[in-house]
mmCIF file of C-alpha atoms in Angstrom:
data_model
loop_
_atom_site.group_PDB
_atom_site.id
_atom_site.type_symbol
_atom_site.label_atom_id
_atom_site.label_comp_id
_atom_site.label_asym_id
_atom_site.label_seq_id
_atom_site.Cartn_x
_atom_site.Cartn_y
_atom_site.Cartn_z
ATOM 1 C CA UNK A 497 0.142 -0.736 0.262
ATOM 2 C CA UNK A 498 1.128 3.140 -1.193
ATOM 3 C CA UNK A 499 0.617 5.649 1.797
ATOM 4 C CA UNK A 500 0.346 9.452 1.981
ATOM 5 C CA UNK A 501 2.169 10.856 4.988
ATOM 6 C CA UNK A 502 1.542 14.880 5.994
ATOM 7 C CA UNK A 503 5.028 15.433 7.599
ATOM 8 C CA UNK A 504 4.975 18.739 9.973
ATOM 9 C CA UNK A 505 8.348 18.661 11.115
ATOM 10 C CA UNK A 506 11.168 20.487 10.116
ATOM 11 C CA UNK A 507 14.007 18.822 11.215
ATOM 12 C CA UNK A 508 14.022 15.376 8.938
ATOM 13 C CA UNK A 509 15.063 16.981 5.645
ATOM 14 C CA UNK A 510 18.117 14.410 5.359
ATOM 15 C CA UNK A 511 16.734 11.640 6.103
ATOM 16 C CA UNK A 512 13.226 11.740 4.286
ATOM 17 C CA UNK A 513 14.389 8.681 2.065
ATOM 18 C CA UNK A 514 14.213 6.567 5.168
ATOM 19 C CA UNK A 515 10.591 6.731 4.613
ATOM 20 C CA UNK A 516 10.156 7.272 0.935
ATOM 21 C CA UNK A 517 12.516 4.380 0.101
ATOM 22 C CA UNK A 518 9.560 2.553 1.727
ATOM 23 C CA UNK A 519 7.111 3.996 -0.611
ATOM 24 C CA UNK A 520 5.770 6.477 1.510
ATOM 25 C CA UNK A 521 4.322 9.230 -0.388
ATOM 26 C CA UNK A 522 5.810 12.567 1.417
ATOM 27 C CA UNK A 523 3.738 16.060 1.963
ATOM 28 C CA UNK A 524 6.469 18.139 3.369
ATOM 29 C CA UNK A 525 4.563 21.185 5.968
ATOM 30 C CA UNK A 526 6.973 22.476 8.003
ATOM 31 C CA UNK A 527 5.764 25.778 8.943
ATOM 32 C CA UNK A 528 2.344 26.787 9.815
ATOM 33 C CA UNK A 529 1.008 28.524 6.681
ATOM 34 C CA UNK A 530 2.761 25.108 4.660
ATOM 35 C CA UNK A 531 0.290 22.741 7.309
ATOM 36 C CA UNK A 532 -2.567 24.420 6.882
ATOM 37 C CA UNK A 533 -2.203 24.695 2.851
ATOM 38 C CA UNK A 534 -1.726 21.031 2.999
ATOM 39 C CA UNK A 535 -4.172 20.125 5.080
ATOM 40 C CA UNK A 536 -6.610 22.243 2.507
ATOM 41 C CA UNK A 537 -5.212 20.834 -0.404
ATOM 42 C CA UNK A 538 -4.900 17.255 0.343
ATOM 43 C CA UNK A 539 -7.368 16.513 3.290
ATOM 44 C CA UNK A 540 -9.110 13.437 0.675
ATOM 45 C CA UNK A 541 -4.908 11.800 0.904
ATOM 46 C CA UNK A 542 -3.425 11.898 4.155
ATOM 47 C CA UNK A 543 -3.095 8.386 5.505
ATOM 48 C CA UNK A 544 -0.835 9.407 8.385
ATOM 49 C CA UNK A 545 0.860 12.463 10.157
ATOM 50 C CA UNK A 546 3.912 12.565 11.695
ATOM 51 C CA UNK A 547 4.645 15.387 13.862
ATOM 52 C CA UNK A 548 6.795 16.574 17.265
ATOM 53 C CA UNK A 549 4.599 17.153 20.563
ATOM 54 C CA UNK A 550 4.919 21.101 20.342
ATOM 55 C CA UNK A 551 3.375 20.845 17.067
ATOM 56 C CA UNK A 552 0.348 18.020 17.979
ATOM 57 C CA UNK A 553 -2.535 17.633 16.028
ATOM 58 C CA UNK A 554 -5.507 19.171 16.877
ATOM 59 C CA UNK A 555 -8.817 17.958 16.890
ATOM 60 C CA UNK A 556 -10.307 19.783 14.381
ATOM 61 C CA UNK A 557 -7.309 18.995 12.163
ATOM 62 C CA UNK A 558 -7.965 15.347 12.677
ATOM 63 C CA UNK A 559 -12.009 16.222 11.696
ATOM 64 C CA UNK A 560 -10.920 17.500 8.481
ATOM 65 C CA UNK A 561 -8.604 14.259 7.372
ATOM 66 C CA UNK A 562 -11.168 11.451 6.975
ATOM 67 C CA UNK A 563 -8.780 9.372 5.441
ATOM 68 C CA UNK A 564 -6.130 9.937 8.809
ATOM 69 C CA UNK A 565 -5.634 6.510 10.136
ATOM 70 C CA UNK A 566 -2.340 6.840 12.304
ATOM 71 C CA UNK A 567 -0.456 9.851 14.014
ATOM 72 C CA UNK A 568 3.029 9.445 14.309
ATOM 73 C CA UNK A 569 4.929 11.440 16.828
ATOM 74 C CA UNK A 570 8.915 12.509 16.166
ATOM 75 C CA UNK A 571 10.203 12.049 19.805
ATOM 76 C CA UNK A 572 8.838 11.433 23.525
ATOM 77 C CA UNK A 573 6.242 13.851 24.009
ATOM 78 C CA UNK A 574 2.975 14.225 22.527
ATOM 79 C CA UNK A 575 1.169 17.019 24.472
ATOM 80 C CA UNK A 576 0.015 18.681 21.499
ATOM 81 C CA UNK A 577 -1.368 15.547 20.218
ATOM 82 C CA UNK A 578 -5.456 15.962 21.119
ATOM 83 C CA UNK A 579 -5.240 12.381 21.973
ATOM 84 C CA UNK A 580 -9.483 12.224 22.877
ATOM 85 C CA UNK A 581 -9.778 13.135 19.447
ATOM 86 C CA UNK A 582 -7.942 10.330 18.703
ATOM 87 C CA UNK A 583 -9.634 8.061 19.968
ATOM 88 C CA UNK A 584 -13.013 9.344 19.270
ATOM 89 C CA UNK A 585 -11.761 9.336 15.741
ATOM 90 C CA UNK A 586 -10.322 5.444 15.859
ATOM 91 C CA UNK A 587 -6.639 6.791 15.669
ATOM 92 C CA UNK A 588 -3.445 5.000 16.442
ATOM 93 C CA UNK A 589 -0.681 7.087 17.828
ATOM 94 C CA UNK A 590 2.513 6.387 18.277
ATOM 95 C CA UNK A 591 5.702 7.918 19.633
ATOM 96 C CA UNK A 592 10.025 7.662 19.681
ATOM 97 C CA UNK A 593 10.573 7.227 23.344
ATOM 98 C CA UNK A 594 13.723 6.391 24.266
ATOM 99 C CA UNK A 595 15.713 6.979 20.829
ATOM 100 C CA UNK A 596 16.819 10.138 21.264
ATOM 101 C CA UNK A 597 17.733 9.922 25.042
ATOM 102 C CA UNK A 598 21.585 9.593 24.381
ATOM 103 C CA UNK A 599 21.829 12.965 22.594
ATOM 104 C CA UNK A 600 19.357 14.238 25.156
ATOM 105 C CA UNK A 601 21.353 13.581 28.109
ATOM 106 C CA UNK A 602 24.605 14.616 26.517
ATOM 107 C CA UNK A 603 23.051 18.371 25.870
ATOM 108 C CA UNK A 604 21.908 17.734 29.829
ATOM 109 C CA UNK A 605 25.185 17.716 30.735
ATOM 110 C CA UNK A 606 27.108 20.223 28.023
ATOM 111 C CA UNK A 607 24.123 22.409 29.437
ATOM 112 C CA UNK A 608 25.514 21.814 33.240
ATOM 113 C CA UNK A 609 28.799 22.386 32.639
ATOM 114 C CA UNK A 610 28.438 25.516 29.832
ATOM 115 C CA UNK A 611 26.728 26.833 33.355
ATOM 116 C CA UNK A 612 27.959 25.936 36.288
ATOM 117 C CA UNK A 613 31.771 26.440 34.758
ATOM 118 C CA UNK A 614 29.974 29.687 32.905
ATOM 119 C CA UNK A 615 31.666 28.837 29.774
ATOM 120 C CA UNK A 616 29.421 31.405 27.484
ATOM 121 C CA UNK A 617 30.891 34.124 29.979
ATOM 122 C CA UNK A 618 34.457 32.958 29.761
ATOM 123 C CA UNK A 619 34.530 32.473 25.875
ATOM 124 C CA UNK A 620 33.083 35.713 25.674
ATOM 125 C CA UNK A 621 35.986 37.176 27.898
ATOM 126 C CA UNK A 622 38.645 36.292 25.563
ATOM 127 C CA UNK A 623 37.360 36.994 22.314
ATOM 128 C CA UNK A 624 36.998 40.799 23.607
ATOM 129 C CA UNK A 625 40.485 40.483 25.067
ATOM 130 C CA UNK A 626 39.563 40.661 28.645
ATOM 131 C CA UNK A 627 41.251 37.234 29.891
ATOM 132 C CA UNK A 628 38.505 37.619 32.916
ATOM 133 C CA UNK A 629 39.105 34.355 35.371
ATOM 134 C CA UNK A 630 35.994 33.544 37.909
ATOM 135 C CA UNK A 631 36.397 31.070 40.371
ATOM 136 C CA UNK A 632 33.267 28.600 39.297
ATOM 137 C CA UNK A 633 31.753 25.469 40.801
ATOM 138 C CA UNK A 634 33.273 21.974 40.539
ATOM 139 C CA UNK A 635 30.424 19.604 39.013
ATOM 140 C CA UNK A 636 32.005 16.330 40.467
ATOM 141 C CA UNK A 637 30.141 15.593 43.477
ATOM 142 C CA UNK A 638 27.483 17.738 44.103
ATOM 143 C CA UNK A 639 24.084 15.986 44.518
ATOM 144 C CA UNK A 640 21.911 15.480 41.517
ATOM 145 C CA UNK A 641 17.421 15.872 41.731
ATOM 146 C CA UNK A 642 16.175 14.371 38.639
ATOM 147 C CA UNK A 643 12.214 14.763 37.680
ATOM 148 C CA UNK A 644 11.238 11.868 35.563
ATOM 149 C CA UNK A 645 13.468 8.756 35.801
ATOM 150 C CA UNK A 646 12.342 6.925 32.191
ATOM 151 C CA UNK A 647 14.568 6.862 29.235
ATOM 152 C CA UNK A 648 16.457 10.090 29.255
ATOM 153 C CA UNK A 649 16.492 10.800 33.336
ATOM 154 C CA UNK A 650 17.980 7.314 33.133
ATOM 155 C CA UNK A 651 21.045 8.595 30.843
ATOM 156 C CA UNK A 652 20.926 11.422 32.471
ATOM 157 C CA UNK A 653 21.653 9.485 35.752
ATOM 158 C CA UNK A 654 24.320 7.117 34.185
ATOM 159 C CA UNK A 655 26.514 9.857 33.006
ATOM 160 C CA UNK A 656 26.517 11.849 36.298
ATOM 161 C CA UNK A 657 26.994 8.948 38.569
ATOM 162 C CA UNK A 658 29.814 7.432 36.594
ATOM 163 C CA UNK A 659 31.516 10.460 34.829
ATOM 164 C CA UNK A 660 31.098 13.248 37.728
ATOM 165 C CA UNK A 661 30.758 11.246 40.838
ATOM 166 C CA UNK A 662 27.265 12.399 41.657
ATOM 167 C CA UNK A 663 24.830 10.732 43.859
ATOM 168 C CA UNK A 664 21.640 10.652 42.447
ATOM 169 C CA UNK A 665 18.055 10.959 43.331
ATOM 170 C CA UNK A 666 14.619 11.531 41.771
ATOM 171 C CA UNK A 667 11.035 11.743 41.619
ATOM 172 C CA UNK A 668 8.520 9.912 39.265
ATOM 173 C CA UNK A 669 5.137 9.273 40.016
ATOM 174 C CA UNK A 670 5.660 6.009 41.641
ATOM 175 C CA UNK A 671 9.392 4.246 42.244
ATOM 176 C CA UNK A 672 11.309 2.115 40.189
ATOM 177 C CA UNK A 673 12.193 -1.007 41.195
ATOM 178 C CA UNK A 674 15.036 -1.753 39.247
ATOM 179 C CA UNK A 675 17.256 1.827 40.043
ATOM 180 C CA UNK A 676 19.634 2.276 43.415
ATOM 181 C CA UNK A 677 19.198 6.235 42.805
ATOM 182 C CA UNK A 678 16.833 7.493 46.330
ATOM 183 C CA UNK A 679 13.201 8.460 45.498
ATOM 184 C CA UNK A 680 11.547 11.458 46.843
ATOM 185 C CA UNK A 681 7.507 11.663 46.819
ATOM 186 C CA UNK A 682 7.744 15.173 45.809
ATOM 187 C CA UNK A 683 9.397 17.713 43.660
ATOM 188 C CA UNK A 684 9.826 20.150 46.431
ATOM 189 C CA UNK A 685 11.632 17.175 48.922
ATOM 190 C CA UNK A 686 14.061 16.071 45.444
ATOM 191 C CA UNK A 687 15.397 20.058 45.541
ATOM 192 C CA UNK A 688 15.509 20.335 49.082
ATOM 193 C CA UNK A 689 18.073 17.408 48.981
ATOM 194 C CA UNK A 690 19.675 18.819 45.355
ATOM 195 C CA UNK A 691 22.459 21.003 44.204
ATOM 196 C CA UNK A 692 21.320 20.516 40.847
ATOM 197 C CA UNK A 693 17.714 19.267 39.482
ATOM 198 C CA UNK A 694 17.155 18.314 36.485
ATOM 199 C CA UNK A 695 13.354 18.326 34.563
ATOM 200 C CA UNK A 696 13.355 15.185 32.294
ATOM 201 C CA UNK A 697 9.751 14.562 32.730
ATOM 202 C CA UNK A 698 7.035 14.528 29.416
ATOM 203 C CA UNK A 699 4.680 17.984 29.198
ATOM 204 C CA UNK A 700 1.638 18.185 29.369
ATOM 205 C CA UNK A 701 -1.279 18.720 31.978
ATOM 206 C CA UNK A 702 -0.236 16.565 34.782
ATOM 207 C CA UNK A 703 3.120 17.998 34.796
ATOM 208 C CA UNK A 704 2.144 21.659 34.150
ATOM 209 C CA UNK A 705 4.401 24.230 36.302
ATOM 210 C CA UNK A 706 5.077 21.166 38.820
ATOM 211 C CA UNK A 707 8.411 23.186 39.396
ATOM 212 C CA UNK A 708 6.914 26.234 40.845
ATOM 213 C CA UNK A 709 8.230 29.118 44.009
ATOM 214 C CA UNK A 710 7.854 26.277 46.231
ATOM 215 C CA UNK A 711 10.758 24.097 44.734
ATOM 216 C CA UNK A 712 13.137 26.656 43.273
ATOM 217 C CA UNK A 713 13.164 27.681 47.243
ATOM 218 C CA UNK A 714 13.694 24.366 48.248
ATOM 219 C CA UNK A 715 16.845 24.264 45.419
ATOM 220 C CA UNK A 716 18.180 27.637 47.143
ATOM 221 C CA UNK A 717 20.659 30.164 46.124
ATOM 222 C CA UNK A 718 23.767 27.606 45.596
ATOM 223 C CA UNK A 719 21.356 25.465 43.174
ATOM 224 C CA UNK A 720 21.053 24.856 39.800
ATOM 225 C CA UNK A 721 18.314 23.801 37.515
ATOM 226 C CA UNK A 722 18.426 22.138 33.913
ATOM 227 C CA UNK A 723 15.031 22.058 31.694
ATOM 228 C CA UNK A 724 15.610 19.703 28.890
ATOM 229 C CA UNK A 725 11.998 18.588 29.270
ATOM 230 C CA UNK A 726 8.974 21.078 28.379
ATOM 231 C CA UNK A 727 8.701 24.607 29.367
ATOM 232 C CA UNK A 728 5.430 24.344 30.470
ATOM 233 C CA UNK A 729 6.827 22.171 33.364
ATOM 234 C CA UNK A 730 8.104 25.056 35.025
ATOM 235 C CA UNK A 731 6.511 28.130 36.199
ATOM 236 C CA UNK A 732 8.459 30.542 33.936
ATOM 237 C CA UNK A 733 7.158 33.674 35.906
ATOM 238 C CA UNK A 734 8.696 31.712 39.207
ATOM 239 C CA UNK A 735 11.942 31.057 37.566
ATOM 240 C CA UNK A 736 12.373 34.823 36.489
ATOM 241 C CA UNK A 737 11.880 35.547 39.477
ATOM 242 C CA UNK A 738 14.164 33.284 41.398
ATOM 243 C CA UNK A 739 17.238 34.019 38.829
ATOM 244 C CA UNK A 740 16.758 38.167 38.884
ATOM 245 C CA UNK A 741 16.604 37.729 43.119
ATOM 246 C CA UNK A 742 19.533 34.902 42.505
ATOM 247 C CA UNK A 743 17.105 32.818 44.697
ATOM 248 C CA UNK A 744 18.998 30.048 42.588
ATOM 249 C CA UNK A 745 22.581 30.347 41.360
ATOM 250 C CA UNK A 746 21.335 29.890 37.849
ATOM 251 C CA UNK A 747 19.474 27.836 35.268
ATOM 252 C CA UNK A 748 20.127 26.050 31.666
ATOM 253 C CA UNK A 749 17.063 25.872 29.443
ATOM 254 C CA UNK A 750 16.596 24.126 26.024
ATOM 255 C CA UNK A 751 12.928 24.613 26.398
ATOM 256 C CA UNK A 752 10.336 27.380 26.690
ATOM 257 C CA UNK A 753 6.472 28.051 26.731
ATOM 258 C CA UNK A 754 6.157 29.377 23.413
ATOM 259 C CA UNK A 755 8.915 28.045 21.159
ATOM 260 C CA UNK A 756 10.755 30.242 19.310
ATOM 261 C CA UNK A 757 9.229 33.262 21.006
ATOM 262 C CA UNK A 758 11.696 33.519 23.960
ATOM 263 C CA UNK A 759 11.034 35.707 27.075
ATOM 264 C CA UNK A 760 13.123 39.059 26.616
ATOM 265 C CA UNK A 761 13.521 39.039 30.480
ATOM 266 C CA UNK A 762 15.709 36.039 30.275
ATOM 267 C CA UNK A 763 17.911 36.936 27.383
ATOM 268 C CA UNK A 764 18.807 39.510 29.802
ATOM 269 C CA UNK A 765 20.534 37.698 32.626
ATOM 270 C CA UNK A 766 23.784 36.675 33.276
ATOM 271 C CA UNK A 767 23.053 33.552 35.092
ATOM 272 C CA UNK A 768 21.175 31.545 32.612
ATOM 273 C CA UNK A 769 22.264 29.675 28.930
ATOM 274 C CA UNK A 770 20.010 29.261 26.344
ATOM 275 C CA UNK A 771 19.594 26.809 23.569
ATOM 276 C CA UNK A 772 16.775 26.875 21.024
ATOM 277 C CA UNK A 773 15.257 22.893 21.499
ATOM 278 C CA UNK A 774 18.488 20.824 19.980
ATOM 279 C CA UNK A 775 18.923 18.559 22.782
ATOM 280 C CA UNK A 776 17.345 15.539 20.849
ATOM 281 C CA UNK A 777 18.871 16.644 17.638
ATOM 282 C CA UNK A 778 21.742 15.001 16.443
ATOM 283 C CA UNK A 779 22.334 13.165 13.429
ATOM 284 C CA UNK A 780 22.304 9.734 14.827
ATOM 285 C CA UNK A 781 19.317 10.454 16.785
ATOM 286 C CA UNK A 782 17.327 12.077 13.990
ATOM 287 C CA UNK A 783 18.166 9.098 11.940
ATOM 288 C CA UNK A 784 17.066 6.409 14.758
ATOM 289 C CA UNK A 785 14.050 8.276 15.294
ATOM 290 C CA UNK A 786 12.936 8.483 11.365
ATOM 291 C CA UNK A 787 14.009 4.657 11.325
ATOM 292 C CA UNK A 788 11.635 4.149 14.354
ATOM 293 C CA UNK A 789 9.109 5.782 12.125
ATOM 294 C CA UNK A 790 9.039 3.956 9.397
ATOM 295 C CA UNK A 791 9.004 1.052 11.640
ATOM 296 C CA UNK A 792 5.584 1.947 13.009
ATOM 297 C CA UNK A 793 3.879 3.093 9.989
ATOM 298 C CA UNK A 794 5.248 -0.401 8.094
ATOM 299 C CA UNK A 795 4.041 -2.264 11.044
ATOM 300 C CA UNK A 796 0.470 -0.335 10.906
ATOM 301 C CA UNK A 797 -0.551 -0.483 7.147
ATOM 302 C CA UNK A 798 0.588 -4.352 7.123
ATOM 303 C CA UNK A 799 -2.083 -4.828 10.205
ATOM 304 C CA UNK A 800 0.639 -5.867 12.787
ATOM 305 C CA UNK A 801 1.235 -4.126 16.315
ATOM 306 C CA UNK A 802 2.922 -0.817 16.210
ATOM 307 C CA UNK A 803 5.883 -0.712 17.848
ATOM 308 C CA UNK A 804 6.004 2.075 20.120
ATOM 309 C CA UNK A 805 1.918 2.988 21.214
ATOM 310 C CA UNK A 806 0.882 5.681 22.650
ATOM 311 C CA UNK A 807 -1.967 4.727 25.223
ATOM 312 C CA UNK A 808 -5.193 6.668 24.868
#
């Protein structure tokens, strides 16, 4: 069967051959305008949609696509895919949970090192010819707290514990019985026993603003925050207030509430490091995530169970 896939993501151009080689016809729509135009012009041809969590797929869009049968999400998060609507339309939804965990974990440690060692500031001083030297804290031996111990959280914990001799504790919806890391019942308790708090939990209504003023207060003026999950998990007003008052030492952020729009107040702060939601982007991770999409599509259209279903 030659299925038609509407591709809403903007980062897989070098890997579309993985899908095309299996006979899928692709409609590329990587911008809001192209997306609206593609749905309007090709609604009666689209069998599948490839999207990302922040891009999602709305109930109205699903209702406009009479042939749609499956939604594939590139990456783990699917917070803006309307799952009740997908269920009502009898659709299958898949994601790429864990496929890019190594890339995200690498970027997380890179952000942490850049933040705590002030790599951006040191680089800028050399470029200006100032040769400014500042005393910065060591990363080794610190107490690490991770909110969300899924595939990404586990990859971060492994790097931190084995590479930087950190003690690791975590908060999950429930404790895991397959790890030796300490468990905390809530984010506030975790922050209170952490020097560094890393957010690696899925986005969505259940985790919205679970890191708020109370959690940041518990983290304290010597504590650092790294968010590579979703911007919605952290209360941005509370984080801005804590950073401006130096109620925490600093934050490194790869995700934001309204991407690509970043609050100007964040851009002016000296105690932050900002990257444009690129933690999961690497040639290796992107190739693997597209391969997972292909495997899910091929299984689905062959009448077989998909590999990574999202429970509706």
